[in-house]
Coordinates of C-alpha atoms in Angstrom, one line a residue:
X1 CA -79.2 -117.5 -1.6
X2 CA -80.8 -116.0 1.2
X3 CA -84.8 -115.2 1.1
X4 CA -85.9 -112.4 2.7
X5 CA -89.8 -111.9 3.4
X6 CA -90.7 -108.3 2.8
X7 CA -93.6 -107.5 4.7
X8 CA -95.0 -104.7 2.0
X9 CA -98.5 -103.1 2.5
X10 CA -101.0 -105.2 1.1
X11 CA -99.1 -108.3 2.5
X12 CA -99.5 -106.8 6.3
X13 CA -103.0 -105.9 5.3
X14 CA -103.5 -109.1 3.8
X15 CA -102.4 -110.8 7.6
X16 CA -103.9 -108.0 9.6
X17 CA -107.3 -109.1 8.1
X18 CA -106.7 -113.0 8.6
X19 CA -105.1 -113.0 11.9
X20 CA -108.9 -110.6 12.3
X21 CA -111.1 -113.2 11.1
X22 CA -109.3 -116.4 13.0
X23 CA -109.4 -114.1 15.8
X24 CA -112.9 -113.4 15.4
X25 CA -113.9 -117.3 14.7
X26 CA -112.0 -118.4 17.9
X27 CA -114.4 -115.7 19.9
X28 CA -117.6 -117.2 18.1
X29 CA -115.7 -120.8 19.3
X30 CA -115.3 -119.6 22.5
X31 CA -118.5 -118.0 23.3
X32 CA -120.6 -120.9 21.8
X33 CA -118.5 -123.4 23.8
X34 CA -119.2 -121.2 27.3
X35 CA -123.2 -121.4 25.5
X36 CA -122.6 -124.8 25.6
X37 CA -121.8 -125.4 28.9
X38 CA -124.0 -123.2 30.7
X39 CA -126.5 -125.4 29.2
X40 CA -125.0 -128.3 30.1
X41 CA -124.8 -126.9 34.3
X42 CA -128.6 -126.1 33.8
X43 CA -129.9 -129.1 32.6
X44 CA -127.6 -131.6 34.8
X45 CA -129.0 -129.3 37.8
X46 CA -132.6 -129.6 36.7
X47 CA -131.7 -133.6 36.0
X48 CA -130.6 -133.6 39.9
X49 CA -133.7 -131.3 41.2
X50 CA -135.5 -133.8 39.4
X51 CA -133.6 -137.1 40.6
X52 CA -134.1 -135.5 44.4
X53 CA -137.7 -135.1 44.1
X54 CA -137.9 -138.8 43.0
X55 CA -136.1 -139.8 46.0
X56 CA -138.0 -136.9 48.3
X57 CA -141.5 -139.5 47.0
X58 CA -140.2 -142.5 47.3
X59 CA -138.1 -142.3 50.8
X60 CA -140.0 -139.3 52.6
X61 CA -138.1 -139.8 55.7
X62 CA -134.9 -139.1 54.4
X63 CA -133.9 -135.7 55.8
X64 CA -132.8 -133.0 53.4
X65 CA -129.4 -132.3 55.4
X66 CA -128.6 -136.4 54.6
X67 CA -129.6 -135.6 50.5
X68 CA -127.5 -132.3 50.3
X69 CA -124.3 -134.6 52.2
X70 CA -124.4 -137.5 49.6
X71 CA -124.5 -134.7 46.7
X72 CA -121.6 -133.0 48.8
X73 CA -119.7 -136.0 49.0
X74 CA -116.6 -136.2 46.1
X75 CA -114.5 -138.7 47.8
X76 CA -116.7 -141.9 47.2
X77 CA -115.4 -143.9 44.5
X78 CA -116.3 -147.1 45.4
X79 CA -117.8 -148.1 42.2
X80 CA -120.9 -148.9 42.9
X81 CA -122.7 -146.4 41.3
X82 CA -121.0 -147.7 38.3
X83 CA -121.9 -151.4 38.6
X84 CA -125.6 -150.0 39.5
X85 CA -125.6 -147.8 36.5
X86 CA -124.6 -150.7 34.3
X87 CA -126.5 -153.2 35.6
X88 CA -129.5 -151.4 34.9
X89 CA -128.1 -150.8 31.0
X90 CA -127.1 -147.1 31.8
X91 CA -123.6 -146.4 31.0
X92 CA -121.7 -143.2 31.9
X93 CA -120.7 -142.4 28.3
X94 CA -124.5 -142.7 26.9
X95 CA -125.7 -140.1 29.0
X96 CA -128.2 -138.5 26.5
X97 CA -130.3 -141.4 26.9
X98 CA -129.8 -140.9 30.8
X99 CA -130.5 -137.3 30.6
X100 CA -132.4 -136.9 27.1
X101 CA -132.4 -132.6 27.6
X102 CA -128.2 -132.6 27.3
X103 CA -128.6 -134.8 24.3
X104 CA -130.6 -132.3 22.8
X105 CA -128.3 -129.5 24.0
X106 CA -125.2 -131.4 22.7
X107 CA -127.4 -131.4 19.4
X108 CA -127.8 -128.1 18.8
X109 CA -124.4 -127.0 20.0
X110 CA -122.6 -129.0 17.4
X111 CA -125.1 -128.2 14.5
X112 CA -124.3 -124.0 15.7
X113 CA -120.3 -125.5 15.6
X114 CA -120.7 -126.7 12.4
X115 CA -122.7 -123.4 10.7
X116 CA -120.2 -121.6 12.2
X117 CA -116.7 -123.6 11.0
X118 CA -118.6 -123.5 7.7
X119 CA -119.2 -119.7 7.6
X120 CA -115.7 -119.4 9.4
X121 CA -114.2 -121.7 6.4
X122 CA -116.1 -120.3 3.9
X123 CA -114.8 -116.2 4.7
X124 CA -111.3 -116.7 5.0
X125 CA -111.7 -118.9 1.1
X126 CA -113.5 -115.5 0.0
X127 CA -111.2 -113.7 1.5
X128 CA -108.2 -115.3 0.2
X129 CA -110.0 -115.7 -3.3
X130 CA -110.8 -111.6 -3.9
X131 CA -106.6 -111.2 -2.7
X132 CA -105.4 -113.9 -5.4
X133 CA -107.7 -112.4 -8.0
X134 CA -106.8 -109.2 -7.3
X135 CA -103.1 -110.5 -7.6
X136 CA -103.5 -112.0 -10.6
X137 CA -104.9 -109.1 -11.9
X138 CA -101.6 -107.1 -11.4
X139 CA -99.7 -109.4 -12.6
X140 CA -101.8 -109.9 -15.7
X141 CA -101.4 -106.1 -16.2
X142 CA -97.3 -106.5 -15.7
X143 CA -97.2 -109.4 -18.6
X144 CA -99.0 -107.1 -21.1
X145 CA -96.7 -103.9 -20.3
X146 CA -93.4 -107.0 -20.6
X147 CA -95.6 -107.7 -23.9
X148 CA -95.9 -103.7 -25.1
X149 CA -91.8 -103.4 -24.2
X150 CA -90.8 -106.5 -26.7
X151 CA -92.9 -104.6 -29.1
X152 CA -90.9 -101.1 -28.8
X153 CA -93.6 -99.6 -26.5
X154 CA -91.8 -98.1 -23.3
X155 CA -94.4 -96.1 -21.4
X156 CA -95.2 -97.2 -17.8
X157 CA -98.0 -95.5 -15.6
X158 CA -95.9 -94.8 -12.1
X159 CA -98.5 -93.3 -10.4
X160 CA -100.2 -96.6 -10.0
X161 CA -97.0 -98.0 -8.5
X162 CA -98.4 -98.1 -4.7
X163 CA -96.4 -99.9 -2.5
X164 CA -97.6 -103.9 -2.7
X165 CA -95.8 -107.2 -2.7
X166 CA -95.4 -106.4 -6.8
X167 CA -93.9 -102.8 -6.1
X168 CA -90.9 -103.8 -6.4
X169 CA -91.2 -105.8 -9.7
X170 CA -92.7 -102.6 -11.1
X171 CA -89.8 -100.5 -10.0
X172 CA -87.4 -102.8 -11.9
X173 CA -89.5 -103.1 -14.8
X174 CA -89.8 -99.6 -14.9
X175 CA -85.9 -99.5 -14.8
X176 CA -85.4 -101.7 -17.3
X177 CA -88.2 -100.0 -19.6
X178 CA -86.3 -96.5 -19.1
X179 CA -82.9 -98.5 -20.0
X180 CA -84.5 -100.3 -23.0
X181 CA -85.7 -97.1 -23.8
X182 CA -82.5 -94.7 -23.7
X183 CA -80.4 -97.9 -25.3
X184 CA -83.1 -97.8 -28.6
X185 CA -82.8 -94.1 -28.6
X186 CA -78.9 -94.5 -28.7
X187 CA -79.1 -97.0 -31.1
X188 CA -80.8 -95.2 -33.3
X189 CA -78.4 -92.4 -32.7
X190 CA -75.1 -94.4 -32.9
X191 CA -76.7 -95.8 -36.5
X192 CA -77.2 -92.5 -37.7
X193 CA -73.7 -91.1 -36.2
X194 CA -72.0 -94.3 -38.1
X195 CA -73.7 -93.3 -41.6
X196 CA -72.5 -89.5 -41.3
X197 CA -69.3 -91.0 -40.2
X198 CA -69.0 -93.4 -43.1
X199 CA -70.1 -90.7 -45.3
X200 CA -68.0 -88.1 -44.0
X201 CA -65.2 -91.0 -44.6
X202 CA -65.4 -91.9 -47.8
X203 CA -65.8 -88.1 -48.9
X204 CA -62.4 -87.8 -47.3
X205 CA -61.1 -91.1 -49.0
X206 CA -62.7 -90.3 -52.4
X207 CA -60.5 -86.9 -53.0
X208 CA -56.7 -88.3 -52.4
X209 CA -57.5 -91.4 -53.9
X210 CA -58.5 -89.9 -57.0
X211 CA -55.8 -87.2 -56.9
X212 CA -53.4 -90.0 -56.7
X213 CA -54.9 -92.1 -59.5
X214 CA -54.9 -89.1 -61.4
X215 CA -51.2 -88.6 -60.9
X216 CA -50.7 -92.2 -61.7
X217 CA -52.1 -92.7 -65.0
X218 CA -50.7 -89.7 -66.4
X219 CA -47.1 -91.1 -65.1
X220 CA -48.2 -94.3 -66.8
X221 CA -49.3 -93.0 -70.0
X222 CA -46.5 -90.0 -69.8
X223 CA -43.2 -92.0 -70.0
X224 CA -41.4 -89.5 -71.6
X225 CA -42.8 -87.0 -68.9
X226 CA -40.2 -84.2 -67.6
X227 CA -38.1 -85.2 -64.5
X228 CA -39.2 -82.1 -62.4
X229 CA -42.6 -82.8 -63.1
X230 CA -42.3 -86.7 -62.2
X231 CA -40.7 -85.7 -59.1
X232 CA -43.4 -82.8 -58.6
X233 CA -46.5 -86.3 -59.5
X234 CA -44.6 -88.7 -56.7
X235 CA -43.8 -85.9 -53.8
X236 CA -47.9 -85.3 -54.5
X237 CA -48.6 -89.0 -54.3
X238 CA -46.3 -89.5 -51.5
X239 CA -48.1 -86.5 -49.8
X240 CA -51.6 -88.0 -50.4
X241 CA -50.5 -91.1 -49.2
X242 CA -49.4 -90.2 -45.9
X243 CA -52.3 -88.3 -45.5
X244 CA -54.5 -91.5 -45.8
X245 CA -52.2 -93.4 -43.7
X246 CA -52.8 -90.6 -41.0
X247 CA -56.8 -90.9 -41.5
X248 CA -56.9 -94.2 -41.6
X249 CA -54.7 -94.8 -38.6
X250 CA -56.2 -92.1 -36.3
X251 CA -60.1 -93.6 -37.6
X252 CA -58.9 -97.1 -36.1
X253 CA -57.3 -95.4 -32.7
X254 CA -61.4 -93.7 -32.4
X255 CA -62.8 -96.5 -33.1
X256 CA -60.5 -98.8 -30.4
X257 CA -61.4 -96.4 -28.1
X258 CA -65.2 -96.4 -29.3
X259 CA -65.7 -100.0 -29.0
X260 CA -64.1 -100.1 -25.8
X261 CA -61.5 -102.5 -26.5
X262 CA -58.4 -100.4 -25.2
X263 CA -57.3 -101.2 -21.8
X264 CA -55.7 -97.9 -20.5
X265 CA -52.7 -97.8 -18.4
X266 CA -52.5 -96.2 -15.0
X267 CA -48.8 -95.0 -14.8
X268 CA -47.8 -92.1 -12.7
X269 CA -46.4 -90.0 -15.3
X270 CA -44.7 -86.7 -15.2
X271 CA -45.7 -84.2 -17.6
X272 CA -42.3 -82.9 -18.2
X273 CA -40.9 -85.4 -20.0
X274 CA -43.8 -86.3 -21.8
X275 CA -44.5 -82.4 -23.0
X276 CA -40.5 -82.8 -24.1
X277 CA -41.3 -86.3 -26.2
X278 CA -44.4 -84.1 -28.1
X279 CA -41.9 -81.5 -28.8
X280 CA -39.4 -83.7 -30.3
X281 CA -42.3 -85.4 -32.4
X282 CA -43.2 -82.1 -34.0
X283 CA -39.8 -80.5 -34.1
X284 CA -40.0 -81.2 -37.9
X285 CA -43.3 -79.3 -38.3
X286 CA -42.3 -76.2 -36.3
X287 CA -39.6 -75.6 -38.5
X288 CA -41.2 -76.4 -41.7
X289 CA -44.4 -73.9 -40.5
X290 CA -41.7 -71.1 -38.4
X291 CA -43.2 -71.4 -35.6
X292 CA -41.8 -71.6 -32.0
X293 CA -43.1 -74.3 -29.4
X294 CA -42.1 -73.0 -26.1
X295 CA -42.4 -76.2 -23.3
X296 CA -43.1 -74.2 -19.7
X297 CA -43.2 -76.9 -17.2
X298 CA -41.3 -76.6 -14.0
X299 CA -41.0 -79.1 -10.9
X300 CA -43.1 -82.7 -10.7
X301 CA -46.2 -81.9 -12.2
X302 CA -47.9 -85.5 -12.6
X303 CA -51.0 -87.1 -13.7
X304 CA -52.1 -90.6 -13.9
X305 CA -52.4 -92.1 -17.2
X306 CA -51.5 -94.1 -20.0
X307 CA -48.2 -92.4 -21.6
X308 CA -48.6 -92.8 -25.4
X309 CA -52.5 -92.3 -25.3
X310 CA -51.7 -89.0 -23.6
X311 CA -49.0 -88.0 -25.4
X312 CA -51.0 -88.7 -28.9
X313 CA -53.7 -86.8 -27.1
X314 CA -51.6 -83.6 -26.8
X315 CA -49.8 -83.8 -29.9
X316 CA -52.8 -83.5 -32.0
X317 CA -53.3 -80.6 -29.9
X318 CA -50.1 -79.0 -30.4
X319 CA -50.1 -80.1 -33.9
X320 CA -53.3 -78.1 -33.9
X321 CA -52.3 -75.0 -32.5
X322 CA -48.9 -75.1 -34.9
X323 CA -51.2 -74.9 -37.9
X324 CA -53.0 -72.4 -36.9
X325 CA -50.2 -70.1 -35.9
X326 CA -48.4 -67.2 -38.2
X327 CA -44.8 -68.1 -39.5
X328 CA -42.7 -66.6 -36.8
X329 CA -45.6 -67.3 -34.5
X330 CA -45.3 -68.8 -31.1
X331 CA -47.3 -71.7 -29.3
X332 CA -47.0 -72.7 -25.8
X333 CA -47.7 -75.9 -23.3
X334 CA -47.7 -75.4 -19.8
X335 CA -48.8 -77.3 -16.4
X336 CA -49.5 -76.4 -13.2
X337 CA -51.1 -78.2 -10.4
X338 CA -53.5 -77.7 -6.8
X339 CA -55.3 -79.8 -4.4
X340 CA -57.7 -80.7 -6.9
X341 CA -56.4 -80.9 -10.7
X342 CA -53.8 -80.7 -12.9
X343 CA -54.0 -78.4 -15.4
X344 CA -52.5 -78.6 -19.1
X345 CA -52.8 -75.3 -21.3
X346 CA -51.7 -75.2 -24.7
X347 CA -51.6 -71.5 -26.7
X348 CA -51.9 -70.5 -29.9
X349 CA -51.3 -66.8 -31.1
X350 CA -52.9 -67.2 -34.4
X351 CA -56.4 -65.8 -35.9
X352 CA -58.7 -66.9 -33.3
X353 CA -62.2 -69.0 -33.2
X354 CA -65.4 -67.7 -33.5
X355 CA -67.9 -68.6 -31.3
X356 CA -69.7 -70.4 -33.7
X357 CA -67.3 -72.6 -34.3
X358 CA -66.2 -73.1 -30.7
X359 CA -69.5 -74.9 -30.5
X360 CA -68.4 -77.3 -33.1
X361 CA -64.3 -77.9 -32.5
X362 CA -64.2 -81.4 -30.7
X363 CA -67.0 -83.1 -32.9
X364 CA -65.6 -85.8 -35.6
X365 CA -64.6 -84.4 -39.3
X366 CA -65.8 -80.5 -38.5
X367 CA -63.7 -78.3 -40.8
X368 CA -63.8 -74.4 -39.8
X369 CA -63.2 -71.8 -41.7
X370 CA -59.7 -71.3 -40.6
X371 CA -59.2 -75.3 -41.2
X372 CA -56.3 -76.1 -43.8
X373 CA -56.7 -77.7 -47.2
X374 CA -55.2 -81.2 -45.9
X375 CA -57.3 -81.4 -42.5
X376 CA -59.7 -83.9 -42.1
X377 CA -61.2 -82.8 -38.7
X378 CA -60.5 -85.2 -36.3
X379 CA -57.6 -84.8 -34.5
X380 CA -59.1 -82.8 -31.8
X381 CA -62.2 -85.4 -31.3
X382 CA -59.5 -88.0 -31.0
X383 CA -57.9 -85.4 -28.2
X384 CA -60.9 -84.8 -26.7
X385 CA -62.0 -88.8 -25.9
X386 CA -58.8 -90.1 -24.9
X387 CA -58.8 -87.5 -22.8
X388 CA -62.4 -87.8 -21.3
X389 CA -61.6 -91.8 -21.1
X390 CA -58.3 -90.7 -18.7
X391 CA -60.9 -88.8 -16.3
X392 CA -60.5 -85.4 -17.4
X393 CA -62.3 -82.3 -19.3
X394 CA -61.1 -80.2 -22.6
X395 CA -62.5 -76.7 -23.0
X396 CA -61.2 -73.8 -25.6
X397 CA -61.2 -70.1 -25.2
X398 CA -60.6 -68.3 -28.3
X399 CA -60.7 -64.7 -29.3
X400 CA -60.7 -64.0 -32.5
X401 CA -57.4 -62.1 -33.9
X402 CA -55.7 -62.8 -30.6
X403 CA -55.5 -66.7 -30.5
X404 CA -56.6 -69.8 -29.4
X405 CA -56.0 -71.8 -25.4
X406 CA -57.2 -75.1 -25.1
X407 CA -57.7 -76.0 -21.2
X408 CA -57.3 -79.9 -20.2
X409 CA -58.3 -80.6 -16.5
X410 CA -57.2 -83.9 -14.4
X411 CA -59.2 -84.1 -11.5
X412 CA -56.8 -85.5 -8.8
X413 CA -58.5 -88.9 -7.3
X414 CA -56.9 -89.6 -3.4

């Protein structure tokens, strides 16, 4: 994996201020070492001032022209100045006991070095010191707010978050706190939702069940029971039945969907056909309830989808509207489509919806007032999240004594 350095704004200050203080000890270097050898040039001239007026004594004759062209002279290398020097016990590379005044120089200039590379040394170790502490310091505060988190404790101070080599661990801390945070709040939710749920379940469980054991033990302890009326106890039991069969099966379809195990098709499906397969699904209930299901779709009106989900979608819908329609009522289920959606309307003209209960239609086991004995309240939920799952939106508009439309919307994806 590739490292990138990010040069964040404590790390440029951070460099700013050591590149300042090598800086500044090189200068110190520099200026001591030009120290140095101006000292040096003064005391070898005052060594030769003092080595010409030695010779000036002892050879008095010698002119000063002759003096100033041997000190001129830099082409002479026969050696014997060496072999002099040597013979005598002075050696070129021992000059401080030649010239005792640049020994002392030398001296001092590498004691001054010394304090210096010291002082040098010893600021950029403070200097480096206050930055780790100060590092340490946020990332001891980081470990205790990872430390709060494990303990349920989600609250993080931004507005210390100033932009530092650490900034960025903070932002994803912060994300992961905010996370941890809204996935304990729906946990909390999703536990409570499940107990309603379960409640609201076995309330609607409890009442067939006991109808049908009822009807059973009194055909048990009834042999001699009257045919109509035995027929009457199995048509009821049969009806109970199917109605458990329906709960149950629709429950496990929601909770598919809830868990997230359902992978949905993506078909290019035309609406025609599928609005005809609802309509032969509930041919059976519009007669039995007198009621007319009217199919107005004309040309290629498509969506992209999964065909059964869709089509179990609407025919709760339908199924929906149907119930809540007068005998010799009408319902009808139309498309039409633009440069954005596709849009699906199904209409009722039966009592209406308050706008109470308009609030309340697509949440799971809600019963309005106009709901019939045998519903359950969960159809339209069921609607309403396969429908959400396939990329789309369910609204109602309702007038009470005029009917019911329920609006589905498929926004088209190029």
């Amino acid at each position: 994996m590739k490292i990138k350095l990010e040069w964040d704004k404590d790390t440029k200050y951070f460099m700013i201020i050591m590149a300042g203080v090598l800086l500044l000890a090189i200068g110190i270097c520099g200026v001591s070492i030009k120290q140095y050898c101006n000292v040096l040039n003064r005391e070898f001239n005052a060594a030769v001032a003092s080595m010409l007026d030695s010779v000036k004594e002892v050879y008095p004759e010698v002119s000063e022209e002759a003096m100033m062209a041997v000190l001129g002279d830099r082409n002479t290398n026969s050696g014997f100045g060496e072999e002099l020097l040597k013979k005598y016990g002075i050696f070129p590379e021992d000059v401080r006991s030649t010239f005792p005044r640049i020994g002392r120089a030398e001296t001092r200039f590498l004691a001054v070095f010394g304090v210096e590379g010291l002082l040098t040394a010893a600021a950029v170790l403070i200097v480096l010191l206050i930055y780790l502490m100060r590092r340490q310091g946020e990332i001891n505060r980081l470990c205790s707010y990872v430390s709060e988190v494990c303990k349920g404790k989600f609250s993080l101070d931004v507005f210390d978050n100033r932009d530092s080599e650490l900034s960025s661990l903070k932002n994803e801390l912060y994300k992961l706190a905010s996370f941890l945070r809204e996935q304990a709040k729906e946990a909390v939710d999703n536990r409570k939702a499940l107990a309603d749920s379960v409640a609201d379940i076995s309330h609607q469980l409890k009442t067939p069940i006991t109808s049908v054991t009822v009807l059973v033990d009194n055909l048990m302890e009834n042999q001699e029971m009257d045919i109509g009326i035995r027929k009457r106890f199995l048509q009821e039991i049969s009806n109970q039945l199917s109605g458990v069969t329906w709960l149950v099966s629709t429950l496990l379809k929601l909770s598919r969907l809830d868990a997230g195990v359902v992978e949905l098709e993506k078909n290019y499906l035309e609406l025609k056909p599928l609005a005809e397969n609802v309509y032969d699904k509930l041919e059976l209930l519009t007669q039995w309830r007198q009621v007319e299901l009217k199919i107005r779709i004309t040309g290629h009106v498509c969506v992209i989808g999964d065909a059964s989900w869709l089509t179990e979608a609407f025919i709760n819908l339908v199924k929906n509207a149907i119930e809540h329609s007068r005998p010799e009522g009408r319902v009808e289920m139309t498309a039409e489509e633009n440069e954005v959606y596709t849009l699906v309307t199904v209409r009722d003209y039966g009592d209406g919806i308050n706008e109470e209960e308009q609030k309340h239609l697509f949440e799971r086991f809600y019963r309005g007032r106009s709901a019939g004995a045998d519903s359950v309240g969960i159809g339209l939920a069921l609607s309403k999240e396969i429908i959400v799952r396939h990329g789309g939106y369910i609204s109602v508009e309702s007038e009470e004594g005029k009917g019911t439309t329920f609006f589905v919307k498929f926004i088209k994806c190029h």
